XYZ file of N, CA, C and O in Angstrom:
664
model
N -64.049 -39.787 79.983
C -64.075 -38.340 79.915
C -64.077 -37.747 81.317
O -63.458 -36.705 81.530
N -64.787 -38.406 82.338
C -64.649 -37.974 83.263
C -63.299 -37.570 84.274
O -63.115 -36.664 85.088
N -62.535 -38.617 83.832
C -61.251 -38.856 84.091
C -60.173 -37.759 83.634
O -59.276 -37.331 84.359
N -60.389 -37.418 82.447
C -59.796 -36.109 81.885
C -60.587 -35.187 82.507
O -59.830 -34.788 83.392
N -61.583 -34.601 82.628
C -62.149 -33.708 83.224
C -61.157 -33.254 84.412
O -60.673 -32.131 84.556
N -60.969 -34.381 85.222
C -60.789 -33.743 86.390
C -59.063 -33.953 86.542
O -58.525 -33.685 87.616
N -58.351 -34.399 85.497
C -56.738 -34.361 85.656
C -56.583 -33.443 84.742
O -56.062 -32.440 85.230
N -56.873 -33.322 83.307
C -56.546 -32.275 82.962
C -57.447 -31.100 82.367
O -57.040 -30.621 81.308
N -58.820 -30.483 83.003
C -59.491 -30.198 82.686
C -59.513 -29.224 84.343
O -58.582 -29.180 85.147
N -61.052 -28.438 84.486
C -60.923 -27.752 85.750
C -61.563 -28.518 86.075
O -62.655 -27.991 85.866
N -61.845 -29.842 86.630
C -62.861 -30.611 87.120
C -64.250 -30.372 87.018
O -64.695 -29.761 86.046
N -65.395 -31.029 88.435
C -66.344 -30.700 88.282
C -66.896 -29.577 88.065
O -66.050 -28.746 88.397
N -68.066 -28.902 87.606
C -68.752 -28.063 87.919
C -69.730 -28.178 88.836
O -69.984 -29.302 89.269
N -70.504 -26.965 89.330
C -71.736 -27.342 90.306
C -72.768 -27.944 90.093
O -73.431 -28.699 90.804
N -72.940 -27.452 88.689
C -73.948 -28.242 87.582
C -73.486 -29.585 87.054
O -74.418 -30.389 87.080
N -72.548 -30.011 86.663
C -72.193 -31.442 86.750
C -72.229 -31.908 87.934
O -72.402 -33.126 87.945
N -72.122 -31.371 89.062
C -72.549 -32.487 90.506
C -73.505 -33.043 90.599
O -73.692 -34.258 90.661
N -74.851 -31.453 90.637
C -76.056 -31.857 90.489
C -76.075 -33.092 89.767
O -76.115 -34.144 90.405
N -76.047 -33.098 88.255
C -76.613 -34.146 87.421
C -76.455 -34.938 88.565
O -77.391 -35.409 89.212
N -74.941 -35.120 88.877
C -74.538 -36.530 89.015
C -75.562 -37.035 90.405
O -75.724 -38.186 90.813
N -76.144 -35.793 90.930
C -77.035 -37.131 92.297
C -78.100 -37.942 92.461
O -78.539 -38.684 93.340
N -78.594 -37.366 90.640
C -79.370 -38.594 90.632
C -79.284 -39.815 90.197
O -79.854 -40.858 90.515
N -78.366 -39.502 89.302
C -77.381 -40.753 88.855
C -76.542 -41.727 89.898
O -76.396 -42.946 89.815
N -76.218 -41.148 90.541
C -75.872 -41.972 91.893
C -76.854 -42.834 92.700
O -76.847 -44.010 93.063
N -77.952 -41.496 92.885
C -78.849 -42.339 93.396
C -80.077 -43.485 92.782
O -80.832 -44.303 93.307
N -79.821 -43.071 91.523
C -80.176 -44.407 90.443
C -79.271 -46.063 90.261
O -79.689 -47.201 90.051
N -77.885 -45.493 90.465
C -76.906 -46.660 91.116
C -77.284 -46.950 91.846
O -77.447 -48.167 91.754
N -77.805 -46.370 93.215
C -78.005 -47.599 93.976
C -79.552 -48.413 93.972
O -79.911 -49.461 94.510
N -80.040 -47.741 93.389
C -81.531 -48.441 92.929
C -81.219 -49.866 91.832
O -81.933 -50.868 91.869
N -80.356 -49.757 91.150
C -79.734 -50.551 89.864
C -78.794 -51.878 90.513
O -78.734 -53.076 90.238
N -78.081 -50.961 91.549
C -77.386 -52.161 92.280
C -77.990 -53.021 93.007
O -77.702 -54.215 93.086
N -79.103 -52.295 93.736
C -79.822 -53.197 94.615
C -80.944 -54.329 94.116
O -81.367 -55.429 94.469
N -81.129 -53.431 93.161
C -81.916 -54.311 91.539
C -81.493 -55.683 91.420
O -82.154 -56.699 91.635
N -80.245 -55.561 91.031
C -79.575 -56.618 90.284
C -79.091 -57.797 91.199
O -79.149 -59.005 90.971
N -78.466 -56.958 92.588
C -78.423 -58.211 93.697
C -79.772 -58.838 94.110
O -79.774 -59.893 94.745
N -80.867 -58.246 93.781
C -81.867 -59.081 94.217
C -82.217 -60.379 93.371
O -82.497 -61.525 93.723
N -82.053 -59.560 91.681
C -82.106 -60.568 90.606
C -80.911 -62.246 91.331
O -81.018 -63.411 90.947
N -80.110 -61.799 92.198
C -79.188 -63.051 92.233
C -79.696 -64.006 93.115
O -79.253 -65.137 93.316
N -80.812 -63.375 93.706
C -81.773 -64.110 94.518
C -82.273 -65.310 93.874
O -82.112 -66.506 94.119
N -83.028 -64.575 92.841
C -83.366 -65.990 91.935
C -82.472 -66.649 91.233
O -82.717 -67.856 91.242
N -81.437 -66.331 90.563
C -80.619 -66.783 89.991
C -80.057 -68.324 90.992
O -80.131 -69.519 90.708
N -79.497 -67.599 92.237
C -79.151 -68.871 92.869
C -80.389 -69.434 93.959
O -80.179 -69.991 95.036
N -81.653 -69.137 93.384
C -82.781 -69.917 94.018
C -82.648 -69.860 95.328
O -82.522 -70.955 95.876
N -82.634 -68.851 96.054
C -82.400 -68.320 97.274
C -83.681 -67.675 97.815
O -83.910 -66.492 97.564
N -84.597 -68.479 98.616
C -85.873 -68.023 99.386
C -85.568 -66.853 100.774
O -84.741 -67.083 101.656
N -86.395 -65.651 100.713
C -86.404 -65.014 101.969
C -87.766 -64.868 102.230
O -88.547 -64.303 101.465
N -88.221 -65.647 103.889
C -89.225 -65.747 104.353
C -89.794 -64.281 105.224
O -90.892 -63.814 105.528
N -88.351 -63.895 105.408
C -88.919 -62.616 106.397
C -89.695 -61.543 105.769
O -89.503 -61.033 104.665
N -90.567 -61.287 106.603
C -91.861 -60.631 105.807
C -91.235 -59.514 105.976
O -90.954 -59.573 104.779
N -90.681 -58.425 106.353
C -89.985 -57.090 106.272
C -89.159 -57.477 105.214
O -89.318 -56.800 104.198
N -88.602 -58.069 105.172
C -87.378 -58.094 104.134
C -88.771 -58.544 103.083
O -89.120 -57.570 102.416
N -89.408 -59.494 102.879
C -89.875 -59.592 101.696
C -90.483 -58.443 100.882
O -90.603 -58.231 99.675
N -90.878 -57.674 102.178
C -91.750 -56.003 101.558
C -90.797 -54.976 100.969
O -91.114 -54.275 100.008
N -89.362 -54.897 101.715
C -89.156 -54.749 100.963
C -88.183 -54.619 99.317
O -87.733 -53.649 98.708
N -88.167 -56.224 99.027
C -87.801 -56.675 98.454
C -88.748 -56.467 97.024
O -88.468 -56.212 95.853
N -89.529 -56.621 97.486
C -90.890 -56.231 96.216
C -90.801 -54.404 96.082
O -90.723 -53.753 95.041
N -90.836 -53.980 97.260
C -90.586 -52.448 96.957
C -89.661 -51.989 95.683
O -89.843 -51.420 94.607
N -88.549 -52.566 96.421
C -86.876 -52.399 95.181
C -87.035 -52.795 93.772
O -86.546 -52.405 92.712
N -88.123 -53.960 94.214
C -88.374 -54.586 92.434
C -89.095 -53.787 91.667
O -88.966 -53.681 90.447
N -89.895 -53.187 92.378
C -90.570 -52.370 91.724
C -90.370 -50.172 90.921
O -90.736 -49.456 89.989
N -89.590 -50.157 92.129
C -89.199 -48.616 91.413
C -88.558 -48.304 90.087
O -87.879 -49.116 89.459
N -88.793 -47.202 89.744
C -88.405 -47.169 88.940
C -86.818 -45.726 88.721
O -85.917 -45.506 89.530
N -86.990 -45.244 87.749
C -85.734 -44.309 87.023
C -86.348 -42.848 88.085
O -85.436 -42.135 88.506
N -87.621 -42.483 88.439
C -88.022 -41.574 88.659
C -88.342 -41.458 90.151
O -88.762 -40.382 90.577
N -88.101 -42.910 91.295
C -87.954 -43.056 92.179
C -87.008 -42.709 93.072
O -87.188 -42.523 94.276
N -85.454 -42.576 92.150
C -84.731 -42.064 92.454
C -84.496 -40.343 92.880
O -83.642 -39.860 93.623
N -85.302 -39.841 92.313
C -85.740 -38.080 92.188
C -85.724 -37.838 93.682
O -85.038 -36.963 94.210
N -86.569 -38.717 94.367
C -86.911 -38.662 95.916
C -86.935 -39.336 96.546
O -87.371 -40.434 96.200
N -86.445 -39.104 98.000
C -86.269 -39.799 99.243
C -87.485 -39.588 99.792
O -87.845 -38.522 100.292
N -88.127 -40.577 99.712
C -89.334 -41.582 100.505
C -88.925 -42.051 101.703
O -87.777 -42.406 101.972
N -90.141 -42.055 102.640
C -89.555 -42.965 104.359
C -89.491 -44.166 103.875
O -89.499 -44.726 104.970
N -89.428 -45.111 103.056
C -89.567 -46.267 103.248
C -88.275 -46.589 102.257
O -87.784 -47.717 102.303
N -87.740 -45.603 101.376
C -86.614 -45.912 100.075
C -85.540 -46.321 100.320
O -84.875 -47.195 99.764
N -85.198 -45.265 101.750
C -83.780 -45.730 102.460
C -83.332 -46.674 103.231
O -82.319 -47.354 103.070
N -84.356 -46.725 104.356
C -84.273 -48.286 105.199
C -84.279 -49.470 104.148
O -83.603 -50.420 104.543
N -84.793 -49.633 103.068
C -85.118 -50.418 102.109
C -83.962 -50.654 101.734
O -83.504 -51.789 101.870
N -83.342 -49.800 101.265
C -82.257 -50.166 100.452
C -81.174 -50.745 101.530
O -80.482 -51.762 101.490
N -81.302 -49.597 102.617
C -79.948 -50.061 103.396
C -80.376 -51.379 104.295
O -79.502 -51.994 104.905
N -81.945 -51.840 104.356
C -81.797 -53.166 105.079
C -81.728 -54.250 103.772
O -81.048 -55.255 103.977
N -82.378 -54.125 102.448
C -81.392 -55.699 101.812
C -79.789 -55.376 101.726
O -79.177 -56.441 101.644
N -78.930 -54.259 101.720
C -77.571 -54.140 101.100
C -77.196 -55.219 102.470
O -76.522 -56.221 102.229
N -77.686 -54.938 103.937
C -77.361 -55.253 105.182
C -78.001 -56.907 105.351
O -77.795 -57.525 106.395
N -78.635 -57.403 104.424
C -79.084 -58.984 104.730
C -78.128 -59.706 104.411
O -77.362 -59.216 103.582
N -77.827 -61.052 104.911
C -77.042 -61.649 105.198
C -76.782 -62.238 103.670
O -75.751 -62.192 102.998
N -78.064 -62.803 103.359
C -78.247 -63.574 101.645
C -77.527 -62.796 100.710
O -76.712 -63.302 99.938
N -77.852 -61.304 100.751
C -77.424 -60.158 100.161
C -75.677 -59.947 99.832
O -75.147 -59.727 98.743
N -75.045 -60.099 101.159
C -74.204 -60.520 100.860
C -73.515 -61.459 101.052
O -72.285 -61.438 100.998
N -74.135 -62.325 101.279
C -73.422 -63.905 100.306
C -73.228 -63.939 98.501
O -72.310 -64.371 97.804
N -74.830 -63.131 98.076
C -74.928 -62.812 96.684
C -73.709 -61.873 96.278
O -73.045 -62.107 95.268
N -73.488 -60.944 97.007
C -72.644 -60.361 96.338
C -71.069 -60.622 96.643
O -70.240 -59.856 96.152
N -70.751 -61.489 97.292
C -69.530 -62.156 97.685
C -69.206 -62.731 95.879
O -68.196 -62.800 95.178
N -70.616 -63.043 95.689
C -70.414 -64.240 93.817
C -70.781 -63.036 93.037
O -71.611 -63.345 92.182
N -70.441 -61.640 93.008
C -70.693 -60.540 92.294
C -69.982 -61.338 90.755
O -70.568 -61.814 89.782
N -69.131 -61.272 90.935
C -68.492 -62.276 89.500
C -69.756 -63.197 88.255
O -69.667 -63.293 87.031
N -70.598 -63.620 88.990
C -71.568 -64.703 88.889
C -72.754 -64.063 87.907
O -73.311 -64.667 86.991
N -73.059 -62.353 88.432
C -74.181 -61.633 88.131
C -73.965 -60.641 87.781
O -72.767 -60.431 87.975
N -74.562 -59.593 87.221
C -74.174 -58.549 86.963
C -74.463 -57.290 87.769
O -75.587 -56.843 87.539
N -73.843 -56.694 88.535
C -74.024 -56.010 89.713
C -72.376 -55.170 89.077
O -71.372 -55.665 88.565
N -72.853 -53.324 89.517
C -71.512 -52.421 89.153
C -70.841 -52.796 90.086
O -71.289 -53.302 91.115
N -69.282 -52.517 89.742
C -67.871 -52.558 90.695
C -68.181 -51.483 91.565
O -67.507 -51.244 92.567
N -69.379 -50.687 91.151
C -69.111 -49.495 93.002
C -70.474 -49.938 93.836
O -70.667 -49.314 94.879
N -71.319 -50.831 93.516
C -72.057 -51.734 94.355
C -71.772 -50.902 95.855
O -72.318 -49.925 96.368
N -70.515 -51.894 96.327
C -70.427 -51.502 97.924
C -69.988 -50.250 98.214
O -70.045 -49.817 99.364
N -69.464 -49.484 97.114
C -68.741 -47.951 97.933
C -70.241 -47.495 98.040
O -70.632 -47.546 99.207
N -71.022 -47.140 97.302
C -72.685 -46.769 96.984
C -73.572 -46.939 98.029
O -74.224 -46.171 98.736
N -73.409 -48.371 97.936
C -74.843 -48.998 98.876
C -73.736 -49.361 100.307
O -73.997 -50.457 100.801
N -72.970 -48.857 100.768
C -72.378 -48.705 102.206
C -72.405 -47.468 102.548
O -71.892 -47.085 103.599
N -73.100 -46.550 101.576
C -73.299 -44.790 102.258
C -74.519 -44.621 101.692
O -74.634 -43.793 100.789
N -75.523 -45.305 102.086
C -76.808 -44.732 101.427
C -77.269 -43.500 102.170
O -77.916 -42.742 101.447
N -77.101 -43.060 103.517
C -77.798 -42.255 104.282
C -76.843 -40.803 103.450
O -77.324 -39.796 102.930
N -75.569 -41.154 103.575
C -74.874 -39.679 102.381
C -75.517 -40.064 101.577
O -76.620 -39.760 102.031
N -75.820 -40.839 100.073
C -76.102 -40.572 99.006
C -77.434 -39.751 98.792
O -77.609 -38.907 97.913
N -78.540 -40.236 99.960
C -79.600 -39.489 100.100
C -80.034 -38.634 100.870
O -81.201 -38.358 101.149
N -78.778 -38.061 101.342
C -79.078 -36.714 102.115
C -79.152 -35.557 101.379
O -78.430 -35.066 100.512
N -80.695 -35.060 102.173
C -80.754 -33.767 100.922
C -79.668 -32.772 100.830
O -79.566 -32.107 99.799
N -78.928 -32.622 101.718
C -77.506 -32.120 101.151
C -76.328 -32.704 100.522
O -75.174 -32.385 100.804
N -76.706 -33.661 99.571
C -75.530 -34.756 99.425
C -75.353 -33.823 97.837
O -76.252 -33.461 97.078
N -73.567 -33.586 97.690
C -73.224 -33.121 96.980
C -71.541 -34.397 96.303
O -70.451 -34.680 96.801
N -72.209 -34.752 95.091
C -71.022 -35.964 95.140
C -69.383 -35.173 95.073
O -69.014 -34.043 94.754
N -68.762 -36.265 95.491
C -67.200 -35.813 96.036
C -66.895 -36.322 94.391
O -67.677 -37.005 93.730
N -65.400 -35.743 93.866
C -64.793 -36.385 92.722
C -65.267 -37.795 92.572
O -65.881 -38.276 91.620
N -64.797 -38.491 93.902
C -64.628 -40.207 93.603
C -65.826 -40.480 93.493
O -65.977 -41.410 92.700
N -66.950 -40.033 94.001
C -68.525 -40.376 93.512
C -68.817 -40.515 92.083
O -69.203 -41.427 91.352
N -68.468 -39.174 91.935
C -68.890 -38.924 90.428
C -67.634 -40.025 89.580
O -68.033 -40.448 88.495
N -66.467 -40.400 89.929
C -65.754 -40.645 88.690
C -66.179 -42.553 88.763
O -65.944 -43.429 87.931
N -66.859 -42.634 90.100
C -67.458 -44.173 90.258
C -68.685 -44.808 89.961
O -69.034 -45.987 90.018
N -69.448 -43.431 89.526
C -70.435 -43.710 88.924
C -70.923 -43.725 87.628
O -70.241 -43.099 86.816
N -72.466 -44.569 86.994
C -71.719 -45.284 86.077
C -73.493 -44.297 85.760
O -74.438 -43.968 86.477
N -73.144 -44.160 84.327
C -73.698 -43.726 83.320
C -74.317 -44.317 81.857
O -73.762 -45.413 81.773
N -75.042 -44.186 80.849
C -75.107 -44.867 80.170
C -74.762 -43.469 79.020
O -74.995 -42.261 78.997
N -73.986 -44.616 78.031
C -73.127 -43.595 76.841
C -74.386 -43.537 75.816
O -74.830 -44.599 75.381
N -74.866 -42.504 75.495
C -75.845 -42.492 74.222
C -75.749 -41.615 73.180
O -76.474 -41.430 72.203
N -74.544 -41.007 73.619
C -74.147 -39.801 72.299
C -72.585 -40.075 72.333
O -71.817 -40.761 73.007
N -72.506 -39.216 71.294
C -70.913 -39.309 71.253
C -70.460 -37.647 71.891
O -70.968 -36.568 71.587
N -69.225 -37.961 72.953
C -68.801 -36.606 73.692
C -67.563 -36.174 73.604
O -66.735 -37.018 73.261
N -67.159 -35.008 73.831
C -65.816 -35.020 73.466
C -65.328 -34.025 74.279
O -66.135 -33.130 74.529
N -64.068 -33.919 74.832
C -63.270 -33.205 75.569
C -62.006 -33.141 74.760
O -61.497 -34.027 74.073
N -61.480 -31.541 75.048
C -60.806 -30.937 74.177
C -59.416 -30.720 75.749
O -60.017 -30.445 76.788
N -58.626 -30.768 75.848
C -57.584 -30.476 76.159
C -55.638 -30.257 75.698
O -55.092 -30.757 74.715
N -55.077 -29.514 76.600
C -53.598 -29.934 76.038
C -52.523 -30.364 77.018
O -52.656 -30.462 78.238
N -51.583 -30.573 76.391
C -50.220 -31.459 76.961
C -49.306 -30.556 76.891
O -48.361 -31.244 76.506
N -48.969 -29.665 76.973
C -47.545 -28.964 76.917
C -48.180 -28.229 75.696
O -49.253 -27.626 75.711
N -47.290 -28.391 74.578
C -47.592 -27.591 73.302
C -48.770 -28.583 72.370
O -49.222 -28.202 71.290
N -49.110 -29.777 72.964
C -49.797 -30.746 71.705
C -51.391 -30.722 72.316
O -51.659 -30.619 73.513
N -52.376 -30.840 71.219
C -53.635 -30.628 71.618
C -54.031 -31.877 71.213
O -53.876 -32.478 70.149
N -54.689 -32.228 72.472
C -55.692 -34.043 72.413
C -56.953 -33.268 72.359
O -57.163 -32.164 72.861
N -57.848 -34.094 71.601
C -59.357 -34.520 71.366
C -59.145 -35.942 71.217
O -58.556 -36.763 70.514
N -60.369 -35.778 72.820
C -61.040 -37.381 73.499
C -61.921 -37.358 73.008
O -62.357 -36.222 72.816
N -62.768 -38.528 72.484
C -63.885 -38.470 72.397
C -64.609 -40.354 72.061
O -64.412 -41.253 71.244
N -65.459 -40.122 73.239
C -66.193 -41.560 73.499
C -67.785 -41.627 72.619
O -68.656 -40.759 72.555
N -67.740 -43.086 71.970
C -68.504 -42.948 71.462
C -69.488 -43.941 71.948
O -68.995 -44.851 72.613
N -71.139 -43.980 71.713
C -71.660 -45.559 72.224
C -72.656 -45.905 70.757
O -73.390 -45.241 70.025
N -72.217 -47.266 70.831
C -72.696 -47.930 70.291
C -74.635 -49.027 70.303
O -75.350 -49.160 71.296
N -74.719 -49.189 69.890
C -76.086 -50.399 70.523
C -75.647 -51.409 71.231
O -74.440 -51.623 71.110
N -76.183 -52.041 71.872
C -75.833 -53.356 72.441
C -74.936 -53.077 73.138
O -74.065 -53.942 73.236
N -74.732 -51.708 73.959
C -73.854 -51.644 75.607
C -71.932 -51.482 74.514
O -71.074 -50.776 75.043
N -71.743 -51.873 73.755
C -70.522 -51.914 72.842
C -69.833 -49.873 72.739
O -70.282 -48.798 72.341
N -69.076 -50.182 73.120
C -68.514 -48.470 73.501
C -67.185 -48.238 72.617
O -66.701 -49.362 72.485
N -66.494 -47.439 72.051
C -65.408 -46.629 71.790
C -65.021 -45.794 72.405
O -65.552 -44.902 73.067
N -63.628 -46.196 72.100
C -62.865 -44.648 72.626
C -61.574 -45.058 72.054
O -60.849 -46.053 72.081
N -61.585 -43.334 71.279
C -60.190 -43.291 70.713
C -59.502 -41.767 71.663
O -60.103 -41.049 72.462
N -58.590 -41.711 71.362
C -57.737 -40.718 71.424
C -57.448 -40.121 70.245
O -57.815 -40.901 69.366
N -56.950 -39.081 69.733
C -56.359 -37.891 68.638
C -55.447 -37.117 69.106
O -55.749 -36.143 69.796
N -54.631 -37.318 68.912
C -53.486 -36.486 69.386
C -52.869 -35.602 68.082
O -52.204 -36.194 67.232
N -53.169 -33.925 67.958
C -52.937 -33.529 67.010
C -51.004 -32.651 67.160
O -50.503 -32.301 68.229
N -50.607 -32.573 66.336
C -49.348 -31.987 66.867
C -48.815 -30.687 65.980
O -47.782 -30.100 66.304
C-alpha cells in the first residue's frame, strides 16, 4: 500500500511521516536485536566490556525505548552496527533473520534519531511494519478503478489481492 500511496496516490502526509519515526526507529532497535541474536546462534563471544554493556543494553529495550533518544541509545546502537563480529554476522544475514533495510537504517542512525528527523519516501517505503488489520487504498488508472487491499493473517502469513473494477 505504501507503494501505491506514493505512485498513484498524493503520497505521504505529515501525519503519516510522523507515525513513520517511530517505526523506523523501532527498526533499528529490531535490527540490532536480531544481529545480536546471531551472536549466539554462531556462538560468537565478545569480551569487550563496552561492547558487552552495550550489548545487554540493546537486549534489553523495549517497543517504548524507541519514543526517545537517550545518551547512551545511539552510541549503542551505532557502536555494535560498527563491531567487527557484527558485521561478519551480518555478511550471513541469509543465516538469521535480520530486515533487508538492516544497513540503509543502522548506517544513518545519527539521521534516524535526530530530533528533526523527518523520513524521506525511501525511509518510509523501507520500513517494515507489522500488518494487523486489513487496509485498503482506493485509486484509478485512466477510466478503471482499482481497490488494493492487504490483508494479515496469524503466523506473519499476509495477502494481497488486487480488484480491478471496470
Amino acid at each position: 500500500i505504501k507503494q501505491a500511496s506514493l505512485i498513484h496516490g498524493s503520497g505521504f502526509t505529515n501525519e503519516e511521516r510522523t507515525f513513520y519515526i517511530q517505526k523506523i526507529r523501532l527498526n533499528c532497535i529490531e535490527f540490532s536485536q536480531e544481529l545480536l541474536k546471531g551472536l549466539e546462534q554462531f556462538n560468537i563471544k565478545i569480551e569487550d566490556k563496552q561492547t558487552q554493556e552495550y550489548i545487554n543494553f540493546i537486549d534489553n529495550l523495549t517497543d517504548e525505548d524507541a519514543k526517545s533518544t537517550t545518551n547512551i541509545l545511539i552510541p549503542a546502537l551505532k557502536h555494535i552496527w560498527e563491531h567487527e563480529e557484527i558485521k561478519n554476522i551480518f555478511k550471513r544475514k541469509n543465516e538469521i533473520r535480520v530486515g533487508d533495510s538492516a544497513e540503509y537504517f543502522l548506517s544513518q542512525i545519527d539521521r534516524v534519531f535526530d530530533d528533526e528527523f523527518i523520513p524521506t519516501n525511501e525511509d518510509i517505503l523501507r520500513s517494515r511494519t507489522e500488518t494487523t488489520t486489513v487496509s485498503e487504498f482506493n485509486f484509478s488508472i485512466g477510466s478503471s478503478f482499482v481497490r488494493y487491499e492487504k490483508m494479515s493473517y496469524d503466523y506473519n502469513f499476509f495477502f494481497f489481492s488486487i480488484i480491478i473494477e471496470f
